[in-house]
Coordinates of C-alpha atoms and ligand atoms in Angstrom, one line a residue:
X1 CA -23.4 -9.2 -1.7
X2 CA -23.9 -5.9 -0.6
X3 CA -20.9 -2.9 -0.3
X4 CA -18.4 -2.9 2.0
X5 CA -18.6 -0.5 4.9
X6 CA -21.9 -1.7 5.8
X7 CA -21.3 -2.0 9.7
X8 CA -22.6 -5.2 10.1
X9 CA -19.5 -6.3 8.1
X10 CA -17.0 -8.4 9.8
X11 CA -14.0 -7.9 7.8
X12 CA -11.8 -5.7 9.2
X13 CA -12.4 -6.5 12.9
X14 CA -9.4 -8.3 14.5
X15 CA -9.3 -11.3 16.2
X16 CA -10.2 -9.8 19.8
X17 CA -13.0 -7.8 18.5
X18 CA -14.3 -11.2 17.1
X19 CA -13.9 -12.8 20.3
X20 CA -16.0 -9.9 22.2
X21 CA -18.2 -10.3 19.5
X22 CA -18.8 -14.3 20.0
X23 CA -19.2 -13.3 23.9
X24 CA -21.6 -11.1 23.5
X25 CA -23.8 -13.5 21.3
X26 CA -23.5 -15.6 24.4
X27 CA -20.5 -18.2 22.5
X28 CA -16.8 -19.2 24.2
X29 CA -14.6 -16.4 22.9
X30 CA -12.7 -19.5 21.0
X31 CA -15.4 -19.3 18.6
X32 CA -14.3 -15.9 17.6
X33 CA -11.3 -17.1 16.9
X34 CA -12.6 -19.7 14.5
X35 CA -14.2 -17.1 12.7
X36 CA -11.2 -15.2 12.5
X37 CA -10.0 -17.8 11.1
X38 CA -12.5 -18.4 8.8
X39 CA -12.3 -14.9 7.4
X40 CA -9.2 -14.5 6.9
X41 CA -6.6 -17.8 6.4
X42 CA -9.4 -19.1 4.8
X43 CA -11.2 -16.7 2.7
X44 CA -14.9 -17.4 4.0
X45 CA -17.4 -15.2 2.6
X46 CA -20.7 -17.6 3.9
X47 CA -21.8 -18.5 7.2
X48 CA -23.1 -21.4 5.8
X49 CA -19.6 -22.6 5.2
X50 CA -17.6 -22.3 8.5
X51 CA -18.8 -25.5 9.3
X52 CA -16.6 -25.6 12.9
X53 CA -18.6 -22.9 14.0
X54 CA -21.9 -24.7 16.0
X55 CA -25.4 -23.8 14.4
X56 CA -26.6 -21.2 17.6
X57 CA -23.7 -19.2 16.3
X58 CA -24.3 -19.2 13.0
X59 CA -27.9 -18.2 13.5
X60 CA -26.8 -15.6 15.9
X61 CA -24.9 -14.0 13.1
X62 CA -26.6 -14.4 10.2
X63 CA -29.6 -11.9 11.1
X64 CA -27.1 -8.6 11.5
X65 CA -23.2 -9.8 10.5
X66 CA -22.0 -10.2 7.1
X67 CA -18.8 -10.6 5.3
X68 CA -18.7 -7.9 2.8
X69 CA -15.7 -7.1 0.2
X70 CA -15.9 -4.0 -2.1
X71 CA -17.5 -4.3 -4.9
X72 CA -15.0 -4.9 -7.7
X73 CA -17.2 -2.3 -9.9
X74 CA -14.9 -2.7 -13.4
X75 CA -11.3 -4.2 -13.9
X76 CA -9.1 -3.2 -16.7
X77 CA -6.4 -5.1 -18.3
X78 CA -3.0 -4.9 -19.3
X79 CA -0.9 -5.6 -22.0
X80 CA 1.8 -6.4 -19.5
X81 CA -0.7 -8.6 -17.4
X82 CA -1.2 -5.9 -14.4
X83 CA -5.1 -5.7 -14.1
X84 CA -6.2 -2.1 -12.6
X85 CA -9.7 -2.8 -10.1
X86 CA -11.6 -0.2 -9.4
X87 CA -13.3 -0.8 -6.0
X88 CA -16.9 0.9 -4.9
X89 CA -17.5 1.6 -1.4
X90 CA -20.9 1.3 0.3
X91 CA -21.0 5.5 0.0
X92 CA -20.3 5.1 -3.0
X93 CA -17.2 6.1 -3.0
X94 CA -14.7 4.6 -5.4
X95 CA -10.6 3.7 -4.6
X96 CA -8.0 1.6 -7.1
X97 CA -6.2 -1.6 -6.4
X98 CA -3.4 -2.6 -8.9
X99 CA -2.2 -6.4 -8.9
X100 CA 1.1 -7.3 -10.7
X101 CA 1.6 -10.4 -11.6
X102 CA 5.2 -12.0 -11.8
X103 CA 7.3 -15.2 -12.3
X104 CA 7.9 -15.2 -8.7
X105 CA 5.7 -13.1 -6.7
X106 CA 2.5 -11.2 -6.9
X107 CA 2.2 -7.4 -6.1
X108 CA -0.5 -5.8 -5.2
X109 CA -0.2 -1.7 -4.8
X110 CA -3.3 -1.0 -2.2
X111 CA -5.0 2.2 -1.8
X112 CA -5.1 3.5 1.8
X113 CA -7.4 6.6 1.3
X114 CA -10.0 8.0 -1.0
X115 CA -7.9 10.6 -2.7
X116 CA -5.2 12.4 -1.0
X117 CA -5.1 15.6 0.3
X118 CA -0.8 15.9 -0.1
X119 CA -1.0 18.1 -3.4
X120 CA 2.7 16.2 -4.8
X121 CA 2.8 18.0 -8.4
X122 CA 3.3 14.9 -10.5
X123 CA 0.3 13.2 -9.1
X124 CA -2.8 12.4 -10.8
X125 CA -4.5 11.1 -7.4
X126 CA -3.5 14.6 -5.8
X127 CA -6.0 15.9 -8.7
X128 CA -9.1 14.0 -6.8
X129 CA -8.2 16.1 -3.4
X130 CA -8.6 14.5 -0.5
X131 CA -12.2 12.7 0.5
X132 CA -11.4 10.3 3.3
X133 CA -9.8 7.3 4.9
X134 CA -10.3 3.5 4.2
X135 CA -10.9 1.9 7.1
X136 CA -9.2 -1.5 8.2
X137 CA -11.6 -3.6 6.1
X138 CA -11.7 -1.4 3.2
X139 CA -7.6 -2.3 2.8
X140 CA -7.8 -5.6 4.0
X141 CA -10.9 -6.2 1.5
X142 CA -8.8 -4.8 -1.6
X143 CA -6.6 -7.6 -1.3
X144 CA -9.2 -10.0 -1.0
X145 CA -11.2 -8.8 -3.7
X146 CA -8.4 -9.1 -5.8
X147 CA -7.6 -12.5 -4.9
X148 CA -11.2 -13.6 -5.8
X149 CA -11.5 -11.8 -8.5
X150 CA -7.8 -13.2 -10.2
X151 CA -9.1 -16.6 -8.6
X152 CA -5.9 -16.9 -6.2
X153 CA -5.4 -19.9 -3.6
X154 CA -4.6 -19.5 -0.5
X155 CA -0.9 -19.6 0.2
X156 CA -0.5 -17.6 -2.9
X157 CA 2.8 -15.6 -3.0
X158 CA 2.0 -12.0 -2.4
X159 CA 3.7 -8.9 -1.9
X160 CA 1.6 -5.9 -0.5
X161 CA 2.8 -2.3 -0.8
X162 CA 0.6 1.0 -0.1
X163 CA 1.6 2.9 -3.1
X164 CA -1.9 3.5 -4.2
X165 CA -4.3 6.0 -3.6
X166 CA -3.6 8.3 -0.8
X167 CA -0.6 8.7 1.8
X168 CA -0.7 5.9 4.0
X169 CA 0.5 8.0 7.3
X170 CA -2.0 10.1 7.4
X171 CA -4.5 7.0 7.9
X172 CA -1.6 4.9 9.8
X173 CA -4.6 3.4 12.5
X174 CA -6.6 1.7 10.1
X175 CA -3.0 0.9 8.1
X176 CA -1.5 -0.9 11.0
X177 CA -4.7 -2.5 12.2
X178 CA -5.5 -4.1 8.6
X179 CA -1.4 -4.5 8.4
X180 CA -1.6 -6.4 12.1
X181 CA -4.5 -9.0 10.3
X182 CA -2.5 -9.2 6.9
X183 CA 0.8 -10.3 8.2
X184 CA -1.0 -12.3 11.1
X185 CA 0.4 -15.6 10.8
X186 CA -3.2 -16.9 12.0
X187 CA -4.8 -14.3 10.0
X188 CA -4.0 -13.8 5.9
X189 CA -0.6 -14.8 6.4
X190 CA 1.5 -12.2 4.1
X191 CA 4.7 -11.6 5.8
X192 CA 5.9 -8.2 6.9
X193 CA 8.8 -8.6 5.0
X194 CA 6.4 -8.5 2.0
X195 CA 4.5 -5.6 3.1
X196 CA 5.7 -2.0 2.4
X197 CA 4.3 1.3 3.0
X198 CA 5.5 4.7 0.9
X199 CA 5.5 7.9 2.5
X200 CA 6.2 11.0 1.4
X201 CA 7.3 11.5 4.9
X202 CA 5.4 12.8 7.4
X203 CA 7.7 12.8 9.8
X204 CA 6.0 12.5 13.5
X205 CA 3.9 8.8 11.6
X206 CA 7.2 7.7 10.9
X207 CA 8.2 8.3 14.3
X208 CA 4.7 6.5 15.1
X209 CA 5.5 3.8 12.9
X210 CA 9.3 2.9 14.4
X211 CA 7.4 2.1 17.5
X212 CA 4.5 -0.4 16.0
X213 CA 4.6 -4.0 17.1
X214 CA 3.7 -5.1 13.6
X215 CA 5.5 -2.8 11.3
X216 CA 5.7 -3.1 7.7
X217 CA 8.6 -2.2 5.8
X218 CA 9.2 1.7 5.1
X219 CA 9.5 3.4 1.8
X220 CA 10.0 7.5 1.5
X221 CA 9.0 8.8 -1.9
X222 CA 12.1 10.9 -2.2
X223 CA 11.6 12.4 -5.8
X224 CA 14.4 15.7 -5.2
X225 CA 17.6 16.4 -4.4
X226 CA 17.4 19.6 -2.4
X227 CA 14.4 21.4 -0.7
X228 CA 14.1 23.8 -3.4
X229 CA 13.4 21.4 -6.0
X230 CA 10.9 19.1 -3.8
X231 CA 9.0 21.7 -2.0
X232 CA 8.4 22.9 -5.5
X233 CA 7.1 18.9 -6.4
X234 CA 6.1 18.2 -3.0
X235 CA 4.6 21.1 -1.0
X236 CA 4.9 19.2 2.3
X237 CA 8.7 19.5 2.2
X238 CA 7.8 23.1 3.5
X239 CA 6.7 21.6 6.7
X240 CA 8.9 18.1 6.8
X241 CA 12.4 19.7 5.1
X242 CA 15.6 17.2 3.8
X243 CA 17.2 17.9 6.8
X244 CA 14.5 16.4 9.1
X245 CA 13.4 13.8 6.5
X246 CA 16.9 12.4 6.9
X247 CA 17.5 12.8 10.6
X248 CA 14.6 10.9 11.3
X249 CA 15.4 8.4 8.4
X250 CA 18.8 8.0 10.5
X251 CA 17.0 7.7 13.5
X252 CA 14.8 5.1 11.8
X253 CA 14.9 1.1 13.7
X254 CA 15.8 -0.7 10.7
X255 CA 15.6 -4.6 11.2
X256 CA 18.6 -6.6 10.4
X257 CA 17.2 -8.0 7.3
X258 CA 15.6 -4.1 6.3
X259 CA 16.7 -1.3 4.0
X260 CA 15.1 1.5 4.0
X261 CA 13.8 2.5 0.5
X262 CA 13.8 5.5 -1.6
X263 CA 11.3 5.8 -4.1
X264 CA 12.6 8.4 -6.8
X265 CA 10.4 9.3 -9.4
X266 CA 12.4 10.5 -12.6
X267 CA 11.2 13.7 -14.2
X268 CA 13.0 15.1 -17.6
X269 CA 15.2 18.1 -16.9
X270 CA 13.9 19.0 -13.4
X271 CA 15.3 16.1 -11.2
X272 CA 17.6 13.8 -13.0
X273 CA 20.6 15.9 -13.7
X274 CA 24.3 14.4 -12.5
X275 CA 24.2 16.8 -10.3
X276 CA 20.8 15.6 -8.3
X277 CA 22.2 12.3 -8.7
X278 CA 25.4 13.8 -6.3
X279 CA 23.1 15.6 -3.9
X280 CA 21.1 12.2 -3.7
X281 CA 23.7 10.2 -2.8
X282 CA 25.0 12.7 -0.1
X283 CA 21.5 12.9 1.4
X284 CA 21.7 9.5 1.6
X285 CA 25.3 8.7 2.9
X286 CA 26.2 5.8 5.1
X287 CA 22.2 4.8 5.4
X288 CA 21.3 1.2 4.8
X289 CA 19.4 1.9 1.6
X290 CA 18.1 1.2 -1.8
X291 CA 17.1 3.4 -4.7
X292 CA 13.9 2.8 -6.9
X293 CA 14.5 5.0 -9.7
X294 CA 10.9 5.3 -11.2
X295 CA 10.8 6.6 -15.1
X296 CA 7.6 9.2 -15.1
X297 CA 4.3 8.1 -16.4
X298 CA 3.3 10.8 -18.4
X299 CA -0.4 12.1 -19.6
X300 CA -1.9 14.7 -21.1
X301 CA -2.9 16.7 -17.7
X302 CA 0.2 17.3 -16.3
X303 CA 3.0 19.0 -17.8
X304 CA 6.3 16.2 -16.7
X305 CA 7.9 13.7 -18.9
X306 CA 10.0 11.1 -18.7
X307 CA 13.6 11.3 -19.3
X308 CA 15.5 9.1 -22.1
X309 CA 16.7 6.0 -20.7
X310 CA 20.4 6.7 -21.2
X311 CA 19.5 9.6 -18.4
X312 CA 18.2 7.3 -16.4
X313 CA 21.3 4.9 -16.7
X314 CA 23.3 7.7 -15.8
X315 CA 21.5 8.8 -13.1
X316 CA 21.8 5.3 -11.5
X317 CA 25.3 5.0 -12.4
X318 CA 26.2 7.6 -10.1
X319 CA 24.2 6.1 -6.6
X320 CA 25.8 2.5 -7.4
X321 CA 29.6 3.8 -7.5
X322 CA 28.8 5.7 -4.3
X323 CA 27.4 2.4 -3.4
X324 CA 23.8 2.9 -3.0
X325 CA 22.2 0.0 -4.6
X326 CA 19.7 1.6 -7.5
X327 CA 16.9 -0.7 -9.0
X328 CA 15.4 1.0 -12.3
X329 CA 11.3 0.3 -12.1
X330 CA 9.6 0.3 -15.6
X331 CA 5.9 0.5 -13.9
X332 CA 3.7 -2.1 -14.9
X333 CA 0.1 -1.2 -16.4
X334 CA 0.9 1.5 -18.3
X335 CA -1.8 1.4 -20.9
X336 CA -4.3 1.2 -18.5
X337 CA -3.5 3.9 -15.6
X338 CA -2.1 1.6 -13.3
X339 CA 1.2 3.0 -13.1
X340 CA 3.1 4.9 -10.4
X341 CA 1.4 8.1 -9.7
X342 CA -1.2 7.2 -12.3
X343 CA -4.4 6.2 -10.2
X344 CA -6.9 8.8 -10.6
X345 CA -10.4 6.4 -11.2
X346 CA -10.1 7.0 -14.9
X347 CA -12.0 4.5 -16.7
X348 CA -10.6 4.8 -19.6
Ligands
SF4_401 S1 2.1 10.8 -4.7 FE1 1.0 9.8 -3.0 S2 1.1 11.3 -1.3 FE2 1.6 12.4 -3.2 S3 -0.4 13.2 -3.9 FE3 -0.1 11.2 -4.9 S4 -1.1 9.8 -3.6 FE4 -0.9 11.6 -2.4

């Protein structure tokens, strides 16, 4: 297989730009639906094996039209059972896809850009700068690399959440469009109850995002209590403030069975004092919310620890009596740079 990006590659085009597609090879647009169908409820990589499709078709195809995932270049494994992929684009280009398996339900954190040009302090992707956007079959091929390469069925319980590489607003086309064929129920099938995007809140996307027919669930990477503090981790709170963040949080259609979810990364002595814990609960108020307080994952290039547990205890402690339900994440992969904030196409 060649790499993906390749623009006779398939994957990534929805199913109306496969029924075009079948017109204009001189086919009923139906048979671009079966090929939707082929690529993605049914993981078809081969002509050869869509057998519904009719023989003109397939030999139409085969001369120009592939379908192409990344290449799953080298995978590394963890202790925990999280397994760290490091994709290679057809430029040759490289992103990360992390997948997570539990008792219950996969998770696999998806990259949505090649490096990220959002500079948050405690980053290691932020160190790669910013190179460019995925496009729709770049994402949706992650998660079907992934499933190949962990030999996954079909039907296979999956959560998807863009917490990878890059900030997922700033590419939110290609994010919706691969989002649209992922939660298709005709398409890959993932639920958008199962699929959650992070932002660190770039605030007219959200605004965007509220209005998408196919929306997945939002998370806002939180990480301060007040604007001194985050624009100091998070140089975009010069330009989105707390005060904004929230209004439009407020603002924010939430679906009876949504929350909307803080993701708070823990950092020793600069964010994780009783105090923050206060200011984070009044940020937060009477939203319908939940808390992810992430523990840092430290490494040598960055100057941020982790705080003891009994901080983090605390910490949480103080959101749940002002009843703000407060989830403690241990991120999985550790040992191998797969966790939170981690991805930085180490190999190592
Ligand atoms: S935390 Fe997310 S948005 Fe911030 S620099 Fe890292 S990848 Fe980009």
């Amino acid at each position: 297989m060649t790499l993906a990006g390749h623009n006779g590659n398939l994957l990534g085009l929805n199913q109306e730009e496969l029924e075009n597609l079948a017109e204009s090879l001189g086919q009923p647009r139906y048979r671009g639906r079966q090929l939707y169908h082929g690529i993605y409820a049914r993981w078809i990589r081969n002509f050869d094996e869509l057998t519904d499709l009719n023989r003109d078709f397939r030999s139409a195809l085969e001369p120009h039209k592939e379908i192409i995932y990344p290449q799953a270049e080298r995978h590394f494994c963890s202790r925990d059972g999280a397994v760290r992929y490091l994709f290679r684009l057809q430029d040759s280009s490289s992103v990360e896809t992390v997948y997570m398996p539990d008792e219950d339900r996969t998770t696999l954190c998806l990259s949505s850009q090649v490096g990220c040009a959002v500079d948050c302090k405690f980053c290691f992707t932020a160190m790669l700068g910013a190179k460019r956007n995925l496009t729709a079959g770049e994402i949706i091929g992650q998660v079907l690399g992934v499933a190949a390469g962990q030999n996954m069925v079909r039907g296979a319980r999956l959560n998807l959440v863009f917490m990878g590489m890059g900030e997922p607003m700033l590419n939110l086309p290609q994010v919706l469009k691969a989002v649209s064929i992922l939660a298709d129920p005709k398409g890959v099938g993932i639920t958008l109850r199962h699929i959650a995007v992070s932002t660190v809140g770039i605030l007219p996307r959200i605004e965007e995002l509220a209005l998408a027919p196919m929306r997945p669930k939002l998370a806002i990477s939180l990480n301060a209590s007040s604007d001194e503090q985050r624009s100091a981790l998070m140089p975009i709170n010069k330009k989105y403030p707390l005060a904004d963040l929230m209004r439009v949080c407020r603002a924010y259609p939430l679906r009876s069975w949504e929350h909307l979810m803080f993701e708070y990364v823990m950092l020793d002595g600069c964010n994780d004092s009783d105090d923050d814990a206060r200011r984070v609960a009044d940020l937060l108020g009477d939203l319908r919310s939940r808390v992810n307080l992430i523990p840092y994952n430290s490494g040598p290039e960055l100057p941020y620890r982790a705080p003891e547990f009994e901080r983090v205890l605390a910490f949480q402690k103080i959101l749940t009596d002002r009843r703000i339900p407060t989830f403690i994440r241990i991120s999985r992969g550790q040992d191998i740079h797969a966790a939170c904030g981690q991805l930085s196409l180490s190999i190592g």
